[in-house]
Amino acid sequence: MQKRRKHLQSGQVGVITLLIMAVILTVAIGLSQRTTQQQDAAFIQDESTRVFNAAESGIEEALSAITEAELVGETADVEDSFTLGDDEVSYSGQAREEFEMFVAAGDTVELPIDLPQDTNLDISWWEGESNCANDPSAIIVSVLSANNAKHYGFDPCAADRDTNFASTQPGSGGYAFRVTVPLTTDDVRVRIKPIFNSTKFLMNSNAITLAQYTAESTGLNTQ
């Protein structure tokens, strides 16, 4: 009887030992998988950072080419590519006859203009809802020449606010409002000031000498 009990105890010890070994093996496999995943994540992050830095170098090249063209009074339309380590980088820069930026309420943005002939300046603003309950921006536009200044006021909610400003037209391209301001060859700069609320502007005219450029760059890992 005692021999049988010892035999059963030995069997139980053997089972417990196997279970412990199985748990240890499972934990070891789990740690191994986790380590592999961490290594893969670190590798992907390093590769992404390197490719991003390569694309950033392309933007720097595009800006350098644009600056060189501006210094000699030319408009830059650039497109090129180069190799940086294991990465292929392609970039481009194109001039746009428009200026887009965010302006806080009460601040003023000023644009130099150069006109070979009379033309117009289209101004779009306000990316929110167009109803007056949202308190959209009104704008004051000043067109300056060497001898005089012309001032315009535009308000999409002129009746509600009693501003006596001119009305606006429906905008497009994500903007709620648009107006057109006439320019002459005597005009040298335009100032635009939002009131009642801050807003993003889009100004479009071939008269803008401080136009914006769209620069794009792509980095590709060839390995």
PDB file of C-alpha atoms in Angstrom:
ATOM      1  CA  MET A   1       0.000   0.000   0.000  1.00  0.00           C
ATOM      2  CA  GLN A   2       2.795   2.384   0.863  1.00  0.00           C
ATOM      3  CA  LYS A   3       4.588   1.505  -2.381  1.00  0.00           C
ATOM      4  CA  ARG A   4       1.448   2.312  -4.350  1.00  0.00           C
ATOM      5  CA  ARG A   5       1.072   5.645  -2.529  1.00  0.00           C
ATOM      6  CA  LYS A   6       4.685   6.502  -3.253  1.00  0.00           C
ATOM      7  CA  HIS A   7       4.148   5.583  -6.888  1.00  0.00           C
ATOM      8  CA  LEU A   8       1.100   7.869  -7.104  1.00  0.00           C
ATOM      9  CA  GLN A   9       2.993  10.697  -5.434  1.00  0.00           C
ATOM     10  CA  SER A  10       5.849  10.243  -7.888  1.00  0.00           C
ATOM     11  CA  GLY A  11       3.375  10.414 -10.748  1.00  0.00           C
ATOM     12  CA  GLN A  12       1.851  13.601  -9.349  1.00  0.00           C
ATOM     13  CA  VAL A  13       5.279  15.144  -9.001  1.00  0.00           C
ATOM     14  CA  GLY A  14       5.985  14.212 -12.599  1.00  0.00           C
ATOM     15  CA  VAL A  15       2.755  15.838 -13.797  1.00  0.00           C
ATOM     16  CA  ILE A  16       3.418  18.976 -11.760  1.00  0.00           C
ATOM     17  CA  THR A  17       6.931  19.149 -13.157  1.00  0.00           C
ATOM     18  CA  LEU A  18       5.606  18.860 -16.701  1.00  0.00           C
ATOM     19  CA  LEU A  19       3.024  21.566 -16.043  1.00  0.00           C
ATOM     20  CA  ILE A  20       5.683  23.883 -14.661  1.00  0.00           C
ATOM     21  CA  MET A  21       7.857  23.206 -17.693  1.00  0.00           C
ATOM     22  CA  ALA A  22       4.892  23.942 -19.967  1.00  0.00           C
ATOM     23  CA  VAL A  23       4.225  27.244 -18.214  1.00  0.00           C
ATOM     24  CA  ILE A  24       7.882  28.207 -18.424  1.00  0.00           C
ATOM     25  CA  LEU A  25       7.932  27.282 -22.104  1.00  0.00           C
ATOM     26  CA  THR A  26       4.780  29.324 -22.774  1.00  0.00           C
ATOM     27  CA  VAL A  27       6.185  32.337 -20.964  1.00  0.00           C
ATOM     28  CA  ALA A  28       9.464  31.992 -22.836  1.00  0.00           C
ATOM     29  CA  ILE A  29       7.654  31.856 -26.184  1.00  0.00           C
ATOM     30  CA  GLY A  30       5.513  34.850 -25.213  1.00  0.00           C
ATOM     31  CA  LEU A  31       8.563  36.890 -24.263  1.00  0.00           C
ATOM     32  CA  SER A  32      10.290  35.866 -27.488  1.00  0.00           C
ATOM     33  CA  GLN A  33       7.306  36.971 -29.588  1.00  0.00           C
ATOM     34  CA  ARG A  34       7.075  40.258 -27.705  1.00  0.00           C
ATOM     35  CA  THR A  35      10.784  40.927 -28.213  1.00  0.00           C
ATOM     36  CA  THR A  36      10.456  40.191 -31.943  1.00  0.00           C
ATOM     37  CA  GLN A  37       7.466  42.530 -32.232  1.00  0.00           C
ATOM     38  CA  GLN A  38       9.353  45.276 -30.412  1.00  0.00           C
ATOM     39  CA  GLN A  39      12.331  44.830 -32.710  1.00  0.00           C
ATOM     40  CA  ASP A  40      10.063  44.981 -35.779  1.00  0.00           C
ATOM     41  CA  ALA A  41       8.360  48.124 -34.474  1.00  0.00           C
ATOM     42  CA  ALA A  42      11.712  49.781 -33.784  1.00  0.00           C
ATOM     43  CA  PHE A  43      12.944  48.859 -37.278  1.00  0.00           C
ATOM     44  CA  ILE A  44       9.814  50.261 -38.931  1.00  0.00           C
ATOM     45  CA  GLN A  45      10.093  53.455 -36.884  1.00  0.00           C
ATOM     46  CA  ASP A  46      13.750  53.893 -37.850  1.00  0.00           C
ATOM     47  CA  GLU A  47      12.931  53.328 -41.532  1.00  0.00           C
ATOM     48  CA  SER A  48      10.011  55.769 -41.399  1.00  0.00           C
ATOM     49  CA  THR A  49      12.171  58.423 -39.736  1.00  0.00           C
ATOM     50  CA  ARG A  50      14.902  57.995 -42.341  1.00  0.00           C
ATOM     51  CA  VAL A  51      12.487  58.220 -45.274  1.00  0.00           C
ATOM     52  CA  PHE A  52      10.791  61.257 -43.714  1.00  0.00           C
ATOM     53  CA  ASN A  53      14.166  62.967 -43.307  1.00  0.00           C
ATOM     54  CA  ALA A  54      14.945  62.189 -46.942  1.00  0.00           C
ATOM     55  CA  ALA A  55      11.653  63.761 -48.068  1.00  0.00           C
ATOM     56  CA  GLU A  56      12.404  66.764 -45.871  1.00  0.00           C
ATOM     57  CA  SER A  57      15.719  67.162 -47.715  1.00  0.00           C
ATOM     58  CA  GLY A  58      13.723  67.337 -50.944  1.00  0.00           C
ATOM     59  CA  ILE A  59      11.638  70.214 -49.553  1.00  0.00           C
ATOM     60  CA  GLU A  60      14.857  72.030 -48.632  1.00  0.00           C
ATOM     61  CA  GLU A  61      16.174  71.574 -52.182  1.00  0.00           C
ATOM     62  CA  ALA A  62      12.909  72.908 -53.633  1.00  0.00           C
ATOM     63  CA  LEU A  63      12.979  75.962 -51.348  1.00  0.00           C
ATOM     64  CA  SER A  64      16.610  76.617 -52.266  1.00  0.00           C
ATOM     65  CA  ALA A  65      15.770  76.552 -55.988  1.00  0.00           C
ATOM     66  CA  ILE A  66      12.783  78.861 -55.418  1.00  0.00           C
ATOM     67  CA  THR A  67      14.930  81.328 -53.455  1.00  0.00           C
ATOM     68  CA  GLU A  68      17.586  81.410 -56.186  1.00  0.00           C
ATOM     69  CA  ALA A  69      14.947  82.122 -58.833  1.00  0.00           C
ATOM     70  CA  GLU A  70      13.343  84.876 -56.749  1.00  0.00           C
ATOM     71  CA  LEU A  71      16.715  86.598 -56.277  1.00  0.00           C
ATOM     72  CA  VAL A  72      17.037  87.101 -60.033  1.00  0.00           C
ATOM     73  CA  GLY A  73      13.394  88.110 -60.459  1.00  0.00           C
ATOM     74  CA  GLU A  74      12.171  84.852 -61.983  1.00  0.00           C
ATOM     75  CA  THR A  75       9.269  82.570 -61.135  1.00  0.00           C
ATOM     76  CA  ALA A  76      10.467  79.146 -60.105  1.00  0.00           C
ATOM     77  CA  ASP A  77       8.829  75.971 -61.371  1.00  0.00           C
ATOM     78  CA  VAL A  78      11.242  73.283 -60.240  1.00  0.00           C
ATOM     79  CA  GLU A  79      11.254  69.508 -60.488  1.00  0.00           C
ATOM     80  CA  ASP A  80      14.162  67.171 -59.808  1.00  0.00           C
ATOM     81  CA  SER A  81      15.287  64.034 -57.962  1.00  0.00           C
ATOM     82  CA  PHE A  82      18.355  62.721 -56.167  1.00  0.00           C
ATOM     83  CA  THR A  83      19.589  59.744 -54.134  1.00  0.00           C
ATOM     84  CA  LEU A  84      20.221  60.025 -50.399  1.00  0.00           C
ATOM     85  CA  GLY A  85      21.741  56.815 -49.034  1.00  0.00           C
ATOM     86  CA  ASP A  86      19.269  54.025 -49.784  1.00  0.00           C
ATOM     87  CA  ASP A  87      16.420  56.458 -50.468  1.00  0.00           C
ATOM     88  CA  GLU A  88      15.234  57.967 -53.739  1.00  0.00           C
ATOM     89  CA  VAL A  89      13.962  61.530 -53.316  1.00  0.00           C
ATOM     90  CA  SER A  90      11.884  63.445 -55.855  1.00  0.00           C
ATOM     91  CA  TYR A  91      10.644  67.006 -55.352  1.00  0.00           C
ATOM     92  CA  SER A  92       8.807  69.780 -57.156  1.00  0.00           C
ATOM     93  CA  GLY A  93       7.810  73.391 -56.574  1.00  0.00           C
ATOM     94  CA  GLN A  94       5.174  75.346 -58.461  1.00  0.00           C
ATOM     95  CA  ALA A  95       4.217  79.017 -58.255  1.00  0.00           C
ATOM     96  CA  ARG A  96       0.618  79.948 -57.479  1.00  0.00           C
ATOM     97  CA  GLU A  97      -1.061  83.270 -58.196  1.00  0.00           C
ATOM     98  CA  GLU A  98      -2.708  83.200 -54.799  1.00  0.00           C
ATOM     99  CA  PHE A  99      -1.970  83.790 -51.156  1.00  0.00           C
ATOM    100  CA  GLU A 100      -3.590  81.816 -48.338  1.00  0.00           C
ATOM    101  CA  MET A 101      -3.195  82.313 -44.601  1.00  0.00           C
ATOM    102  CA  PHE A 102      -5.004  82.541 -41.260  1.00  0.00           C
ATOM    103  CA  VAL A 103      -5.462  86.029 -39.785  1.00  0.00           C
ATOM    104  CA  ALA A 104      -6.664  86.787 -36.257  1.00  0.00           C
ATOM    105  CA  ALA A 105      -9.505  89.254 -35.762  1.00  0.00           C
ATOM    106  CA  GLY A 106      -8.129  92.788 -35.612  1.00  0.00           C
ATOM    107  CA  ASP A 107      -4.832  91.875 -37.308  1.00  0.00           C
ATOM    108  CA  THR A 108      -3.922  92.978 -40.830  1.00  0.00           C
ATOM    109  CA  VAL A 109      -2.285  91.114 -43.697  1.00  0.00           C
ATOM    110  CA  GLU A 110      -0.532  93.217 -46.363  1.00  0.00           C
ATOM    111  CA  LEU A 111       0.251  92.122 -49.918  1.00  0.00           C
ATOM    112  CA  PRO A 112       2.495  93.970 -52.382  1.00  0.00           C
ATOM    113  CA  ILE A 113       1.029  94.097 -55.886  1.00  0.00           C
ATOM    114  CA  ASP A 114       2.444  94.873 -59.312  1.00  0.00           C
ATOM    115  CA  LEU A 115       0.034  95.537 -62.173  1.00  0.00           C
ATOM    116  CA  PRO A 116       0.891  95.866 -65.868  1.00  0.00           C
ATOM    117  CA  GLN A 117      -2.823  96.553 -66.410  1.00  0.00           C
ATOM    118  CA  ASP A 118      -6.013  97.003 -64.403  1.00  0.00           C
ATOM    119  CA  THR A 119      -7.276  93.778 -62.874  1.00  0.00           C
ATOM    120  CA  ASN A 120      -9.241  92.352 -59.930  1.00  0.00           C
ATOM    121  CA  LEU A 121      -8.388  90.750 -56.612  1.00  0.00           C
ATOM    122  CA  ASP A 122     -10.660  87.906 -55.481  1.00  0.00           C
ATOM    123  CA  ILE A 123     -10.854  87.413 -51.718  1.00  0.00           C
ATOM    124  CA  SER A 124     -12.430  84.329 -50.143  1.00  0.00           C
ATOM    125  CA  TRP A 125     -12.786  83.697 -46.405  1.00  0.00           C
ATOM    126  CA  TRP A 126     -14.574  81.902 -43.550  1.00  0.00           C
ATOM    127  CA  GLU A 127     -14.542  78.096 -43.538  1.00  0.00           C
ATOM    128  CA  GLY A 128     -17.418  77.738 -41.052  1.00  0.00           C
ATOM    129  CA  GLU A 129     -21.172  77.811 -41.560  1.00  0.00           C
ATOM    130  CA  SER A 130     -22.389  80.903 -43.390  1.00  0.00           C
ATOM    131  CA  ASN A 131     -25.303  81.726 -41.079  1.00  0.00           C
ATOM    132  CA  CYS A 132     -24.981  84.826 -38.906  1.00  0.00           C
ATOM    133  CA  ALA A 133     -25.534  82.854 -35.686  1.00  0.00           C
ATOM    134  CA  ASN A 134     -21.930  81.635 -36.057  1.00  0.00           C
ATOM    135  CA  ASP A 135     -20.649  85.239 -36.055  1.00  0.00           C
ATOM    136  CA  PRO A 136     -18.644  85.043 -39.311  1.00  0.00           C
ATOM    137  CA  SER A 137     -15.912  87.557 -40.058  1.00  0.00           C
ATOM    138  CA  ALA A 138     -16.457  90.806 -41.887  1.00  0.00           C
ATOM    139  CA  ILE A 139     -13.442  92.313 -43.654  1.00  0.00           C
ATOM    140  CA  ILE A 140     -12.002  95.751 -44.325  1.00  0.00           C
ATOM    141  CA  VAL A 141      -9.907  96.030 -47.500  1.00  0.00           C
ATOM    142  CA  SER A 142      -7.560  98.965 -48.112  1.00  0.00           C
ATOM    143  CA  VAL A 143      -6.006  99.453 -51.556  1.00  0.00           C
ATOM    144  CA  LEU A 144      -3.011 101.797 -51.409  1.00  0.00           C
ATOM    145  CA  SER A 145      -1.270 103.715 -54.176  1.00  0.00           C
ATOM    146  CA  ALA A 146       1.508 106.294 -54.005  1.00  0.00           C
ATOM    147  CA  ASN A 147      -0.963 109.167 -53.593  1.00  0.00           C
ATOM    148  CA  ASN A 148      -4.196 107.829 -52.129  1.00  0.00           C
ATOM    149  CA  ALA A 149      -6.014 104.942 -50.472  1.00  0.00           C
ATOM    150  CA  LYS A 150      -9.350 103.277 -51.198  1.00  0.00           C
ATOM    151  CA  HIS A 151     -11.205 101.461 -48.426  1.00  0.00           C
ATOM    152  CA  TYR A 152     -13.891  98.794 -48.769  1.00  0.00           C
ATOM    153  CA  GLY A 153     -15.985  97.039 -46.135  1.00  0.00           C
ATOM    154  CA  PHE A 154     -17.669  93.670 -46.706  1.00  0.00           C
ATOM    155  CA  ASP A 155     -19.963  91.941 -44.215  1.00  0.00           C
ATOM    156  CA  PRO A 156     -22.050  88.796 -44.803  1.00  0.00           C
ATOM    157  CA  CYS A 157     -24.240  89.880 -41.869  1.00  0.00           C
ATOM    158  CA  ALA A 158     -24.362  93.623 -42.575  1.00  0.00           C
ATOM    159  CA  ALA A 159     -28.102  93.911 -41.847  1.00  0.00           C
ATOM    160  CA  ASP A 160     -27.857  92.083 -38.502  1.00  0.00           C
ATOM    161  CA  ARG A 161     -24.825  94.068 -37.385  1.00  0.00           C
ATOM    162  CA  ASP A 162     -25.867  97.381 -38.937  1.00  0.00           C
ATOM    163  CA  THR A 163     -22.347  97.920 -40.300  1.00  0.00           C
ATOM    164  CA  ASN A 164     -23.453  99.514 -43.577  1.00  0.00           C
ATOM    165  CA  PHE A 165     -20.827  97.338 -45.321  1.00  0.00           C
ATOM    166  CA  ALA A 166     -21.249  95.897 -48.807  1.00  0.00           C
ATOM    167  CA  SER A 167     -22.719  92.415 -49.173  1.00  0.00           C
ATOM    168  CA  THR A 168     -20.749  89.304 -50.123  1.00  0.00           C
ATOM    169  CA  GLN A 169     -21.055  86.581 -52.727  1.00  0.00           C
ATOM    170  CA  PRO A 170     -21.202  82.836 -51.988  1.00  0.00           C
ATOM    171  CA  GLY A 171     -17.735  81.316 -51.808  1.00  0.00           C
ATOM    172  CA  SER A 172     -16.355  78.063 -53.154  1.00  0.00           C
ATOM    173  CA  GLY A 173     -13.600  75.566 -52.433  1.00  0.00           C
ATOM    174  CA  GLY A 174     -14.508  75.316 -48.744  1.00  0.00           C
ATOM    175  CA  TYR A 175     -14.895  79.074 -48.207  1.00  0.00           C
ATOM    176  CA  ALA A 176     -18.292  80.563 -47.368  1.00  0.00           C
ATOM    177  CA  PHE A 177     -17.836  84.094 -48.758  1.00  0.00           C
ATOM    178  CA  ARG A 178     -16.143  85.812 -51.681  1.00  0.00           C
ATOM    179  CA  VAL A 179     -15.748  89.386 -52.918  1.00  0.00           C
ATOM    180  CA  THR A 180     -13.979  91.022 -55.854  1.00  0.00           C
ATOM    181  CA  VAL A 181     -11.955  94.213 -55.383  1.00  0.00           C
ATOM    182  CA  PRO A 182     -10.881  96.281 -58.438  1.00  0.00           C
ATOM    183  CA  LEU A 183      -7.190  97.181 -58.781  1.00  0.00           C
ATOM    184  CA  THR A 184      -5.483  99.711 -61.045  1.00  0.00           C
ATOM    185  CA  THR A 185      -1.937 100.096 -62.300  1.00  0.00           C
ATOM    186  CA  ASP A 186      -1.336 102.850 -59.716  1.00  0.00           C
ATOM    187  CA  ASP A 187      -1.983 100.524 -56.776  1.00  0.00           C
ATOM    188  CA  VAL A 188       1.046  99.145 -54.948  1.00  0.00           C
ATOM    189  CA  ARG A 189      -0.302  97.201 -51.967  1.00  0.00           C
ATOM    190  CA  VAL A 190      -3.454  95.751 -50.428  1.00  0.00           C
ATOM    191  CA  ARG A 191      -4.280  95.437 -46.728  1.00  0.00           C
ATOM    192  CA  ILE A 192      -6.988  93.094 -45.456  1.00  0.00           C
ATOM    193  CA  LYS A 193      -8.284  93.113 -41.887  1.00  0.00           C
ATOM    194  CA  PRO A 194     -10.892  90.698 -40.472  1.00  0.00           C
ATOM    195  CA  ILE A 195     -13.224  91.984 -37.744  1.00  0.00           C
ATOM    196  CA  PHE A 196     -15.726  90.276 -35.408  1.00  0.00           C
ATOM    197  CA  ASN A 197     -13.897  86.954 -35.787  1.00  0.00           C
ATOM    198  CA  SER A 198     -10.645  85.359 -36.949  1.00  0.00           C
ATOM    199  CA  THR A 199     -10.595  83.654 -40.332  1.00  0.00           C
ATOM    200  CA  LYS A 200      -8.539  81.992 -43.013  1.00  0.00           C
ATOM    201  CA  PHE A 201      -8.166  83.953 -46.267  1.00  0.00           C
ATOM    202  CA  LEU A 202      -7.537  83.013 -49.871  1.00  0.00           C
ATOM    203  CA  MET A 203      -6.495  85.918 -52.135  1.00  0.00           C
ATOM    204  CA  ASN A 204      -6.249  85.240 -55.849  1.00  0.00           C
ATOM    205  CA  SER A 205      -4.899  87.587 -58.538  1.00  0.00           C
ATOM    206  CA  ASN A 206      -2.105  87.777 -61.087  1.00  0.00           C
ATOM    207  CA  ALA A 207      -1.251  91.117 -59.449  1.00  0.00           C
ATOM    208  CA  ILE A 208       0.132  89.545 -56.258  1.00  0.00           C
ATOM    209  CA  THR A 209       3.915  89.767 -56.276  1.00  0.00           C
ATOM    210  CA  LEU A 210       4.200  87.836 -53.023  1.00  0.00           C
ATOM    211  CA  ALA A 211       2.646  84.665 -54.407  1.00  0.00           C
ATOM    212  CA  GLN A 212       2.862  81.313 -52.699  1.00  0.00           C
ATOM    213  CA  TYR A 213       4.579  78.162 -53.875  1.00  0.00           C
ATOM    214  CA  THR A 214       3.420  74.593 -53.532  1.00  0.00           C
ATOM    215  CA  ALA A 215       6.394  72.366 -52.711  1.00  0.00           C
ATOM    216  CA  GLU A 216       6.079  68.577 -52.672  1.00  0.00           C
ATOM    217  CA  SER A 217       8.665  65.924 -51.896  1.00  0.00           C
ATOM    218  CA  THR A 218       8.598  62.115 -51.809  1.00  0.00           C
ATOM    219  CA  GLY A 219      11.110  59.785 -50.165  1.00  0.00           C
ATOM    220  CA  LEU A 220      11.208  56.117 -51.252  1.00  0.00           C
ATOM    221  CA  ASN A 221      13.252  53.388 -49.573  1.00  0.00           C
ATOM    222  CA  THR A 222      14.796  51.317 -52.374  1.00  0.00           C
ATOM    223  CA  GLN A 223      16.099  48.516 -50.132  1.00  0.00           C
TER     224      GLN A 223
END
